[in-house]
mmCIF file of C-alpha atoms in Angstrom:
data_model
loop_
_atom_site.group_PDB
_atom_site.id
_atom_site.type_symbol
_atom_site.label_atom_id
_atom_site.label_comp_id
_atom_site.label_asym_id
_atom_site.label_seq_id
_atom_site.Cartn_x
_atom_site.Cartn_y
_atom_site.Cartn_z
ATOM 1 C CA MET C 1447 5.422 8.212 20.979
ATOM 2 C CA ASN C 1448 8.041 8.214 18.240
ATOM 3 C CA ILE C 1449 7.556 5.132 16.058
ATOM 4 C CA VAL C 1450 9.088 3.764 12.851
ATOM 5 C CA ILE C 1451 7.205 1.375 10.566
ATOM 6 C CA LEU C 1452 9.572 -0.704 8.436
ATOM 7 C CA ALA C 1453 8.346 -2.259 5.184
ATOM 8 C CA GLU C 1454 9.962 -3.385 1.946
ATOM 9 C CA PHE C 1455 7.247 -1.625 -0.070
ATOM 10 C CA VAL C 1456 4.014 0.245 0.613
ATOM 11 C CA VAL C 1457 1.792 -0.297 -2.410
ATOM 12 C CA LYS C 1458 -1.947 -0.641 -3.025
ATOM 13 C CA SER C 1459 -2.295 -4.044 -1.417
ATOM 14 C CA GLY C 1460 -3.596 -5.243 1.942
ATOM 15 C CA VAL C 1461 -0.247 -4.751 3.676
ATOM 16 C CA GLY C 1462 0.385 -1.422 1.946
ATOM 17 C CA VAL C 1463 -3.001 -0.011 2.912
ATOM 18 C CA TYR C 1464 -2.461 -1.246 6.486
ATOM 19 C CA VAL C 1465 0.933 0.461 6.807
ATOM 20 C CA ASP C 1466 -0.221 3.735 5.248
ATOM 21 C CA SER C 1467 -3.477 3.863 7.224
ATOM 22 C CA LEU C 1468 -1.868 2.971 10.555
ATOM 23 C CA CYS C 1469 0.819 5.604 10.146
ATOM 24 C CA LYS C 1470 -1.711 8.327 9.330
ATOM 25 C CA ALA C 1471 -4.000 7.276 12.190
ATOM 26 C CA MET C 1472 -1.170 7.406 14.720
ATOM 27 C CA ARG C 1473 -0.113 10.839 13.519
ATOM 28 C CA ARG C 1474 -3.696 12.095 13.829
ATOM 29 C CA LYS C 1475 -3.592 10.918 17.431
ATOM 30 C CA GLY C 1476 -0.518 13.033 18.138
ATOM 31 C CA HIS C 1477 2.236 10.448 17.713
ATOM 32 C CA ASN C 1478 5.292 10.856 15.490
ATOM 33 C CA ALA C 1479 5.076 7.909 13.109
ATOM 34 C CA TYR C 1480 7.396 7.383 10.147
ATOM 35 C CA ILE C 1481 7.538 4.887 7.279
ATOM 36 C CA ILE C 1482 10.858 3.641 5.929
ATOM 37 C CA ALA C 1483 10.475 1.549 2.773
ATOM 38 C CA ASP C 1484 11.824 1.160 -0.735
ATOM 39 C CA GLN C 1485 8.497 2.092 -2.358
ATOM 40 C CA TYR C 1486 5.538 4.209 -1.237
ATOM 41 C CA VAL C 1487 2.771 4.771 -3.787
ATOM 42 C CA PHE C 1488 0.329 6.783 -1.708
ATOM 43 C CA GLU C 1489 0.391 10.588 -1.641
ATOM 44 C CA ASP C 1490 3.871 11.973 -1.167
ATOM 45 C CA ASN C 1491 4.636 13.242 2.304
ATOM 46 C CA SER C 1492 8.279 13.977 3.014
ATOM 47 C CA ASP C 1493 7.553 14.275 6.729
ATOM 48 C CA VAL C 1494 6.355 10.663 6.846
ATOM 49 C CA PHE C 1495 8.095 8.576 4.178
ATOM 50 C CA TYR C 1496 11.817 7.901 3.965
ATOM 51 C CA LYS C 1497 13.138 5.807 1.101
ATOM 52 C CA ARG C 1498 15.460 2.900 1.842
ATOM 53 C CA ASN C 1499 16.047 -0.397 0.026
ATOM 54 C CA PHE C 1500 15.737 -3.355 2.394
ATOM 55 C CA SER C 1501 15.550 -6.069 -0.284
ATOM 56 C CA LYS C 1502 19.323 -6.632 -0.378
ATOM 57 C CA VAL C 1503 20.712 -8.614 2.559
ATOM 58 C CA ASP C 1504 24.387 -8.859 1.579
ATOM 59 C CA PHE C 1505 26.981 -7.698 4.094
ATOM 60 C CA GLY C 1506 27.557 -4.283 2.496
ATOM 61 C CA SER C 1507 23.850 -3.450 2.234
ATOM 62 C CA LEU C 1508 23.161 -4.617 5.790
ATOM 63 C CA LEU C 1509 25.962 -2.441 7.127
ATOM 64 C CA LYS C 1510 24.738 0.643 5.246
ATOM 65 C CA ASN C 1511 21.151 0.128 6.375
ATOM 66 C CA ILE C 1512 22.154 -0.449 9.990
ATOM 67 C CA LYS C 1513 24.172 2.784 9.999
ATOM 68 C CA TYR C 1514 21.253 4.630 8.385
ATOM 69 C CA LEU C 1515 18.776 3.327 10.963
ATOM 70 C CA ARG C 1516 21.099 4.106 13.860
ATOM 71 C CA LYS C 1517 21.327 7.722 12.754
ATOM 72 C CA PHE C 1518 17.586 7.953 12.040
ATOM 73 C CA PHE C 1519 16.612 6.442 15.409
ATOM 74 C CA LYS C 1520 18.808 8.934 17.258
ATOM 75 C CA GLU C 1521 17.685 11.982 15.275
ATOM 76 C CA LYS C 1522 13.981 11.162 15.716
ATOM 77 C CA SER C 1523 14.289 9.767 19.269
ATOM 78 C CA ILE C 1524 12.558 6.570 18.129
ATOM 79 C CA GLU C 1525 11.038 4.487 20.934
ATOM 80 C CA ALA C 1526 9.750 1.429 19.033
ATOM 81 C CA VAL C 1527 9.861 -0.171 15.579
ATOM 82 C CA GLU C 1528 7.148 -2.094 13.777
ATOM 83 C CA ILE C 1529 8.300 -4.805 11.345
ATOM 84 C CA ASN C 1530 6.086 -5.713 8.374
ATOM 85 C CA HIS C 1531 8.281 -7.830 6.110
ATOM 86 C CA ARG C 1532 10.742 -10.639 6.795
ATOM 87 C CA ARG C 1533 13.831 -8.856 5.441
ATOM 88 C CA CYS C 1534 13.056 -5.862 7.636
ATOM 89 C CA GLY C 1535 12.881 -8.216 10.589
ATOM 90 C CA PHE C 1536 16.221 -9.783 9.689
ATOM 91 C CA LEU C 1537 17.736 -6.305 9.477
ATOM 92 C CA MET C 1538 16.480 -5.410 12.952
ATOM 93 C CA LYS C 1539 17.724 -8.736 14.289
ATOM 94 C CA ILE C 1540 21.243 -7.868 13.111
ATOM 95 C CA TYR C 1541 20.836 -4.269 14.295
ATOM 96 C CA ASN C 1542 20.043 -5.389 17.838
ATOM 97 C CA MET C 1543 22.960 -7.812 17.775
ATOM 98 C CA VAL C 1544 25.340 -5.007 16.783
ATOM 99 C CA TYR C 1545 23.871 -2.551 19.276
ATOM 100 C CA TRP C 1546 23.259 -5.106 21.997
ATOM 101 C CA TYR C 1547 23.874 -2.422 24.640
ATOM 102 C CA ASP C 1548 21.163 -0.160 23.209
ATOM 103 C CA LYS C 1549 18.573 -2.445 21.620
ATOM 104 C CA MET C 1550 15.546 -1.046 19.830
ATOM 105 C CA PRO C 1551 12.273 -2.686 20.940
ATOM 106 C CA CYS C 1552 10.446 -4.204 17.968
ATOM 107 C CA VAL C 1553 6.933 -5.433 17.242
ATOM 108 C CA TRP C 1554 6.445 -7.894 14.388
ATOM 109 C CA VAL C 1555 3.152 -7.932 12.457
ATOM 110 C CA LEU C 1556 2.323 -11.125 10.551
ATOM 111 C CA HIS C 1557 -0.050 -10.377 7.676
ATOM 112 C CA THR C 1558 -0.752 -13.866 6.332
ATOM 113 C CA GLU C 1559 -2.022 -17.110 7.759
ATOM 114 C CA ARG C 1560 0.764 -19.274 6.306
ATOM 115 C CA VAL C 1561 4.496 -18.621 6.093
ATOM 116 C CA PRO C 1562 7.369 -21.117 5.972
ATOM 117 C CA SER C 1563 7.880 -22.623 9.416
ATOM 118 C CA SER C 1564 10.979 -24.799 9.083
ATOM 119 C CA PHE C 1565 13.673 -24.710 11.764
ATOM 120 C CA PHE C 1566 15.821 -22.410 9.587
ATOM 121 C CA TYR C 1567 12.953 -19.987 9.022
ATOM 122 C CA ARG C 1568 12.173 -19.866 12.737
ATOM 123 C CA LEU C 1569 15.862 -19.228 13.399
ATOM 124 C CA VAL C 1570 16.196 -16.216 11.069
ATOM 125 C CA THR C 1571 12.756 -14.720 11.730
ATOM 126 C CA TYR C 1572 12.939 -11.886 14.227
ATOM 127 C CA LYS C 1573 9.854 -11.828 16.416
ATOM 128 C CA GLY C 1574 10.690 -8.779 18.503
ATOM 129 C CA LYS C 1575 9.235 -8.243 21.962
ATOM 130 C CA LYS C 1576 5.643 -8.662 20.807
ATOM 131 C CA VAL C 1577 3.940 -10.155 17.759
ATOM 132 C CA ILE C 1578 0.680 -8.822 16.339
ATOM 133 C CA ALA C 1579 -1.613 -11.377 14.688
ATOM 134 C CA ILE C 1580 -4.248 -9.837 12.437
ATOM 135 C CA SER C 1581 -6.662 -12.773 12.732
ATOM 136 C CA GLU C 1582 -7.338 -15.946 14.692
ATOM 137 C CA GLU C 1583 -5.867 -18.073 11.889
ATOM 138 C CA VAL C 1584 -2.656 -16.032 11.916
ATOM 139 C CA LYS C 1585 -2.449 -16.368 15.691
ATOM 140 C CA SER C 1586 -2.862 -20.130 15.421
ATOM 141 C CA HIS C 1587 -0.059 -20.324 12.852
ATOM 142 C CA LEU C 1588 2.241 -18.292 15.084
ATOM 143 C CA ILE C 1589 1.638 -20.642 18.008
ATOM 144 C CA ASN C 1590 1.440 -24.032 16.311
ATOM 145 C CA LYS C 1591 3.890 -23.650 13.433
ATOM 146 C CA LEU C 1592 6.303 -20.881 14.419
ATOM 147 C CA LYS C 1593 6.319 -22.040 18.064
ATOM 148 C CA ILE C 1594 5.867 -18.567 19.523
ATOM 149 C CA ASN C 1595 4.757 -18.263 23.132
ATOM 150 C CA PRO C 1596 1.091 -17.175 23.186
ATOM 151 C CA ASN C 1597 1.961 -14.595 25.844
ATOM 152 C CA ARG C 1598 3.987 -12.677 23.236
ATOM 153 C CA ILE C 1599 1.087 -12.531 20.765
ATOM 154 C CA VAL C 1600 -1.590 -9.838 20.576
ATOM 155 C CA LYS C 1601 -4.480 -10.240 18.145
ATOM 156 C CA ILE C 1602 -5.539 -6.967 16.530
ATOM 157 C CA LEU C 1603 -7.993 -7.156 13.653
ATOM 158 C CA ASN C 1604 -7.336 -4.939 10.656
ATOM 159 C CA GLY C 1605 -9.237 -1.684 10.594
ATOM 160 C CA VAL C 1606 -10.297 0.657 7.800
ATOM 161 C CA ASP C 1607 -11.199 4.318 7.511
ATOM 162 C CA SER C 1608 -14.971 3.980 7.720
ATOM 163 C CA GLU C 1609 -15.534 7.702 7.053
ATOM 164 C CA ASN C 1610 -14.693 7.039 3.396
ATOM 165 C CA LEU C 1611 -17.022 4.062 3.165
ATOM 166 C CA THR C 1612 -20.445 5.517 2.530
ATOM 167 C CA ARG C 1613 -22.597 4.435 -0.377
ATOM 168 C CA LEU C 1614 -22.590 6.547 -3.526
ATOM 169 C CA SER C 1615 -25.823 8.159 -4.684
ATOM 170 C CA ASP C 1616 -28.025 6.325 -7.177
ATOM 171 C CA GLU C 1617 -27.021 8.833 -9.852
ATOM 172 C CA GLU C 1618 -23.310 8.255 -9.194
ATOM 173 C CA ILE C 1619 -23.804 4.484 -9.303
ATOM 174 C CA THR C 1620 -25.619 4.746 -12.623
ATOM 175 C CA GLU C 1621 -22.741 6.782 -14.060
ATOM 176 C CA LEU C 1622 -20.178 4.284 -12.804
ATOM 177 C CA LYS C 1623 -22.046 1.394 -14.365
ATOM 178 C CA LYS C 1624 -22.172 3.250 -17.662
ATOM 179 C CA LYS C 1625 -18.449 3.967 -17.424
ATOM 180 C CA TYR C 1626 -17.557 0.295 -17.020
ATOM 181 C CA GLY C 1627 -20.311 -1.140 -19.197
ATOM 182 C CA VAL C 1628 -22.164 -2.866 -16.358
ATOM 183 C CA PRO C 1629 -25.777 -3.728 -17.345
ATOM 184 C CA GLU C 1630 -28.517 -2.426 -15.063
ATOM 185 C CA ASP C 1631 -30.483 -5.685 -15.261
ATOM 186 C CA LYS C 1632 -27.716 -7.963 -13.931
ATOM 187 C CA ILE C 1633 -26.713 -9.058 -10.450
ATOM 188 C CA VAL C 1634 -23.312 -7.401 -9.959
ATOM 189 C CA LEU C 1635 -20.589 -9.387 -8.218
ATOM 190 C CA CYS C 1636 -17.304 -7.729 -7.322
ATOM 191 C CA MET C 1637 -13.801 -8.842 -6.486
ATOM 192 C CA HIS C 1638 -11.752 -5.981 -5.059
ATOM 193 C CA GLY C 1639 -8.022 -6.573 -4.823
ATOM 194 C CA ARG C 1640 -4.970 -7.347 -6.868
ATOM 195 C CA ILE C 1641 -5.145 -9.561 -9.966
ATOM 196 C CA ASP C 1642 -3.315 -12.576 -8.588
ATOM 197 C CA LYS C 1643 -3.759 -16.343 -8.527
ATOM 198 C CA VAL C 1644 -3.976 -16.332 -4.742
ATOM 199 C CA LYS C 1645 -7.206 -14.300 -4.993
ATOM 200 C CA GLY C 1646 -9.031 -17.140 -6.786
ATOM 201 C CA ILE C 1647 -10.354 -15.177 -9.754
ATOM 202 C CA ASP C 1648 -10.402 -18.422 -11.752
ATOM 203 C CA VAL C 1649 -12.711 -19.901 -9.102
ATOM 204 C CA THR C 1650 -15.184 -17.057 -9.561
ATOM 205 C CA LEU C 1651 -15.116 -17.414 -13.356
ATOM 206 C CA LYS C 1652 -15.873 -21.127 -13.143
ATOM 207 C CA ALA C 1653 -18.630 -20.390 -10.633
ATOM 208 C CA ILE C 1654 -20.457 -17.937 -12.921
ATOM 209 C CA SER C 1655 -19.977 -19.951 -16.109
ATOM 210 C CA ALA C 1656 -23.362 -21.635 -15.614
ATOM 211 C CA LEU C 1657 -25.191 -18.486 -14.456
ATOM 212 C CA ASP C 1658 -26.818 -16.127 -16.924
ATOM 213 C CA LYS C 1659 -27.988 -13.238 -14.734
ATOM 214 C CA VAL C 1660 -24.692 -12.056 -13.284
ATOM 215 C CA VAL C 1661 -21.709 -9.915 -14.206
ATOM 216 C CA VAL C 1662 -18.474 -9.789 -12.209
ATOM 217 C CA VAL C 1663 -16.461 -6.591 -11.812
ATOM 218 C CA LEU C 1664 -12.769 -6.897 -10.956
ATOM 219 C CA SER C 1665 -10.407 -4.169 -9.796
ATOM 220 C CA GLY C 1666 -6.622 -4.312 -9.719
ATOM 221 C CA VAL C 1667 -3.762 -3.622 -12.072
ATOM 222 C CA THR C 1668 -3.730 -5.605 -15.323
ATOM 223 C CA GLU C 1669 -0.673 -4.129 -17.061
ATOM 224 C CA ASN C 1670 2.396 -6.407 -17.182
ATOM 225 C CA ASN C 1671 0.466 -9.040 -15.257
ATOM 226 C CA THR C 1672 0.994 -12.650 -16.396
ATOM 227 C CA TYR C 1673 -1.955 -13.913 -14.351
ATOM 228 C CA TYR C 1674 -4.219 -11.437 -16.151
ATOM 229 C CA THR C 1675 -3.190 -13.123 -19.413
ATOM 230 C CA GLU C 1676 -4.179 -16.501 -17.949
ATOM 231 C CA ILE C 1677 -7.499 -15.082 -16.790
ATOM 232 C CA MET C 1678 -8.280 -13.692 -20.227
ATOM 233 C CA GLN C 1679 -7.606 -17.105 -21.743
ATOM 234 C CA LEU C 1680 -9.977 -18.691 -19.210
ATOM 235 C CA ILE C 1681 -12.629 -16.062 -19.976
ATOM 236 C CA ASP C 1682 -12.350 -16.953 -23.670
ATOM 237 C CA SER C 1683 -12.559 -20.689 -23.035
ATOM 238 C CA LEU C 1684 -15.633 -20.275 -20.810
ATOM 239 C CA ASP C 1685 -17.244 -17.773 -23.207
ATOM 240 C CA LEU C 1686 -17.584 -15.140 -20.469
ATOM 241 C CA LYS C 1687 -16.560 -11.965 -22.284
ATOM 242 C CA GLY C 1688 -20.001 -10.483 -21.750
ATOM 243 C CA ASN C 1689 -19.967 -11.289 -18.032
ATOM 244 C CA VAL C 1690 -16.646 -9.815 -16.875
ATOM 245 C CA ARG C 1691 -15.495 -6.209 -16.455
ATOM 246 C CA PHE C 1692 -12.028 -4.980 -15.426
ATOM 247 C CA THR C 1693 -11.941 -1.497 -13.880
ATOM 248 C CA GLY C 1694 -8.260 -1.080 -13.084
ATOM 249 C CA TRP C 1695 -7.549 0.496 -9.701
ATOM 250 C CA ILE C 1696 -10.795 1.803 -8.200
ATOM 251 C CA THR C 1697 -11.757 2.844 -4.691
ATOM 252 C CA PRO C 1698 -13.590 0.397 -2.401
ATOM 253 C CA ARG C 1699 -16.449 2.887 -2.157
ATOM 254 C CA GLU C 1700 -16.932 2.907 -5.924
ATOM 255 C CA ILE C 1701 -16.740 -0.800 -6.676
ATOM 256 C CA LEU C 1702 -18.791 -1.867 -3.658
ATOM 257 C CA SER C 1703 -21.476 0.787 -4.195
ATOM 258 C CA MET C 1704 -22.298 -0.626 -7.621
ATOM 259 C CA SER C 1705 -22.157 -4.257 -6.416
ATOM 260 C CA ASP C 1706 -24.897 -6.515 -5.091
ATOM 261 C CA ILE C 1707 -22.512 -9.002 -3.517
ATOM 262 C CA CYS C 1708 -18.785 -9.211 -2.797
ATOM 263 C CA ILE C 1709 -16.877 -12.390 -3.681
ATOM 264 C CA ALA C 1710 -13.540 -13.378 -2.096
ATOM 265 C CA PRO C 1711 -12.581 -16.985 -2.998
ATOM 266 C CA SER C 1712 -8.955 -16.431 -1.920
ATOM 267 C CA ARG C 1713 -6.542 -19.310 -1.500
ATOM 268 C CA ARG C 1714 -4.671 -17.494 1.271
ATOM 269 C CA GLU C 1715 -5.415 -14.429 3.383
ATOM 270 C CA GLY C 1716 -4.313 -12.835 6.602
ATOM 271 C CA PHE C 1717 -7.566 -11.055 7.372
ATOM 272 C CA LEU C 1718 -9.101 -9.618 4.152
ATOM 273 C CA LEU C 1719 -9.583 -5.856 4.287
ATOM 274 C CA THR C 1720 -12.142 -6.063 1.490
ATOM 275 C CA ALA C 1721 -14.428 -7.925 3.867
ATOM 276 C CA VAL C 1722 -14.527 -5.016 6.315
ATOM 277 C CA GLU C 1723 -15.046 -2.532 3.497
ATOM 278 C CA ALA C 1724 -18.009 -4.608 2.299
ATOM 279 C CA PHE C 1725 -19.422 -4.721 5.839
ATOM 280 C CA PHE C 1726 -19.382 -0.924 6.150
ATOM 281 C CA LEU C 1727 -21.059 -0.515 2.758
ATOM 282 C CA LYS C 1728 -23.609 -3.195 3.667
ATOM 283 C CA VAL C 1729 -22.715 -5.501 0.806
ATOM 284 C CA PRO C 1730 -23.049 -9.243 1.579
ATOM 285 C CA LEU C 1731 -19.826 -11.228 1.455
ATOM 286 C CA ILE C 1732 -19.029 -14.766 0.315
ATOM 287 C CA ARG C 1733 -15.477 -15.757 1.204
ATOM 288 C CA THR C 1734 -13.256 -18.783 1.764
ATOM 289 C CA TYR C 1735 -12.315 -20.291 5.112
ATOM 290 C CA THR C 1736 -8.976 -18.470 5.044
ATOM 291 C CA GLY C 1737 -7.387 -16.003 7.463
ATOM 292 C CA GLY C 1738 -9.976 -13.866 9.230
ATOM 293 C CA TYR C 1739 -12.928 -16.154 8.577
ATOM 294 C CA THR C 1740 -13.054 -17.398 12.180
ATOM 295 C CA ASP C 1741 -13.314 -13.821 13.448
ATOM 296 C CA MET C 1742 -16.146 -12.920 11.056
ATOM 297 C CA ARG C 1743 -17.885 -16.248 10.511
ATOM 298 C CA GLU C 1744 -21.150 -14.989 12.019
ATOM 299 C CA VAL C 1745 -21.384 -12.099 9.568
ATOM 300 C CA CYS C 1746 -20.392 -13.594 6.218
ATOM 301 C CA CYS C 1747 -20.962 -16.690 4.119
ATOM 302 C CA GLY C 1748 -18.118 -19.223 3.911
ATOM 303 C CA ILE C 1749 -16.938 -21.671 1.253
ATOM 304 C CA ALA C 1750 -13.995 -24.044 0.955
ATOM 305 C CA ILE C 1751 -10.891 -23.096 -1.034
ATOM 306 C CA ASP C 1752 -11.294 -23.859 -4.764
ATOM 307 C CA ASP C 1753 -14.953 -24.857 -4.290
ATOM 308 C CA TRP C 1754 -16.285 -23.161 -7.412
ATOM 309 C CA GLN C 1755 -19.450 -25.254 -7.385
ATOM 310 C CA GLY C 1756 -20.254 -24.232 -3.817
ATOM 311 C CA LEU C 1757 -19.683 -20.593 -4.758
ATOM 312 C CA SER C 1758 -21.878 -20.972 -7.818
ATOM 313 C CA ASP C 1759 -24.703 -22.447 -5.722
ATOM 314 C CA LYS C 1760 -24.584 -19.591 -3.223
ATOM 315 C CA ILE C 1761 -24.624 -16.981 -5.991
ATOM 316 C CA ALA C 1762 -27.561 -18.769 -7.621
ATOM 317 C CA ASP C 1763 -29.449 -18.714 -4.303
ATOM 318 C CA PHE C 1764 -28.830 -14.974 -4.048
ATOM 319 C CA VAL C 1765 -30.116 -14.447 -7.595
ATOM 320 C CA LYS C 1766 -33.363 -16.148 -6.535
ATOM 321 C CA ASP C 1767 -33.682 -14.143 -3.300
ATOM 322 C CA ARG C 1768 -31.754 -10.873 -3.091
ATOM 323 C CA HIS C 1769 -32.898 -10.319 0.498
ATOM 324 C CA MET C 1770 -31.602 -13.607 1.891
ATOM 325 C CA TYR C 1771 -28.567 -11.913 3.496
ATOM 326 C CA ASP C 1772 -30.263 -8.750 4.793
ATOM 327 C CA GLU C 1773 -30.032 -9.721 8.464
ATOM 328 C CA MET C 1774 -26.445 -10.901 8.089
ATOM 329 C CA VAL C 1775 -25.489 -7.605 6.429
ATOM 330 C CA GLU C 1776 -26.799 -5.612 9.392
ATOM 331 C CA ARG C 1777 -24.860 -7.832 11.830
ATOM 332 C CA ALA C 1778 -21.758 -7.376 9.697
ATOM 333 C CA TYR C 1779 -22.078 -3.587 9.866
ATOM 334 C CA ARG C 1780 -22.318 -3.696 13.666
ATOM 335 C CA PHE C 1781 -19.340 -6.082 13.845
ATOM 336 C CA ALA C 1782 -17.169 -3.805 11.707
ATOM 337 C CA SER C 1783 -18.218 -0.676 13.600
ATOM 338 C CA SER C 1784 -17.202 -2.232 16.916
ATOM 339 C CA ASN C 1785 -14.045 -4.096 15.912
ATOM 340 C CA CYS C 1786 -12.608 -2.919 12.604
ATOM 341 C CA THR C 1787 -12.360 0.857 12.496
ATOM 342 C CA LEU C 1788 -9.025 2.542 11.969
ATOM 343 C CA ASP C 1789 -9.260 4.170 15.393
ATOM 344 C CA VAL C 1790 -9.797 0.849 17.162
ATOM 345 C CA MET C 1791 -6.866 -0.750 15.326
ATOM 346 C CA ALA C 1792 -4.578 2.244 15.948
ATOM 347 C CA ASP C 1793 -5.432 2.484 19.664
ATOM 348 C CA LYS C 1794 -4.738 -1.211 20.229
ATOM 349 C CA THR C 1795 -1.494 -1.060 18.248
ATOM 350 C CA ILE C 1796 -0.295 2.024 20.126
ATOM 351 C CA ALA C 1797 -0.984 0.189 23.394
ATOM 352 C CA VAL C 1798 1.362 -2.586 22.236
ATOM 353 C CA PHE C 1799 4.077 -0.044 21.378
ATOM 354 C CA GLU C 1800 3.683 1.618 24.768
ATOM 355 C CA GLY C 1801 4.166 -1.749 26.413
ATOM 356 C CA VAL C 1802 7.519 -2.372 24.717
ATOM 357 C CA ARG C 1803 8.765 1.234 24.277
ATOM 358 C CA LYS C 1804 12.368 2.189 24.820
ATOM 359 C CA LYS C 1805 12.757 3.750 28.241
#
């Protein structure tokens, strides 16, 4: 098939990794997949990425983008379009109104469990022929809040490239810990993702403030980040300078290999890719009851949003017994292997495209 993935930006975030990984997986399977976005931070590939600014929705910008897409669709014989951001959906809504006699079939992917659901939002949101929900919570929101017919919704859990998720050697882990100043005699917690309030870093800091045998390692970009400034102030007020390490951007394999437990006290999620990465590396996970929890509730440990005391208690229990989650970790690995590989996600997504493809 010939497929276009539309996104405002493809950066090192959950949505960005999804878009980049899906495109590469489809191309490996023999399909012609392209990404059109304003920003693409992964390795440059002129055969895959085409730059276009979708953030402006004024009349002039819409007209230019519609003309660009019309030409691109014809040149590449595009059969279906995947929409990953609201403005891209609005653009395709207008496109299919203009070219009503030659509509392009679209599939919308919702990446979060909560989006505005007012009458106006439902009116301007373009759902396409099919909607992909990346978790049970997202599917529920689509049905109950956005009033989308369940028959139009397909649930496809996020997948990751498991071939790159093998544990580092003991020697490599030791070197990494030295690099980031992580003590060998501490229980290492990790939070892998962007430095953002929605990720609940403040919850983790409050949770460890009464624990003396743990250190938390955080990845993500800190430069020009106002929330990072807030976090540093909280670290000072809780006297946690010796218990927190910032690594900057680091691969899942690296941060999870040197961690004893993965923490994800997010306030909002769509599915949580970090969870699957932890499952493949056999690192136990404590996460909030946000998007994706229902699908993985048998293979992780859940806490309520903002429940720092509950998180602290579970970490303290783990400090007392580091083998308490061994059985759960093995179940999590089997769950991820069966449901959350990149191949499984790509095959299911391609099946959706084939169902709506332009004849």
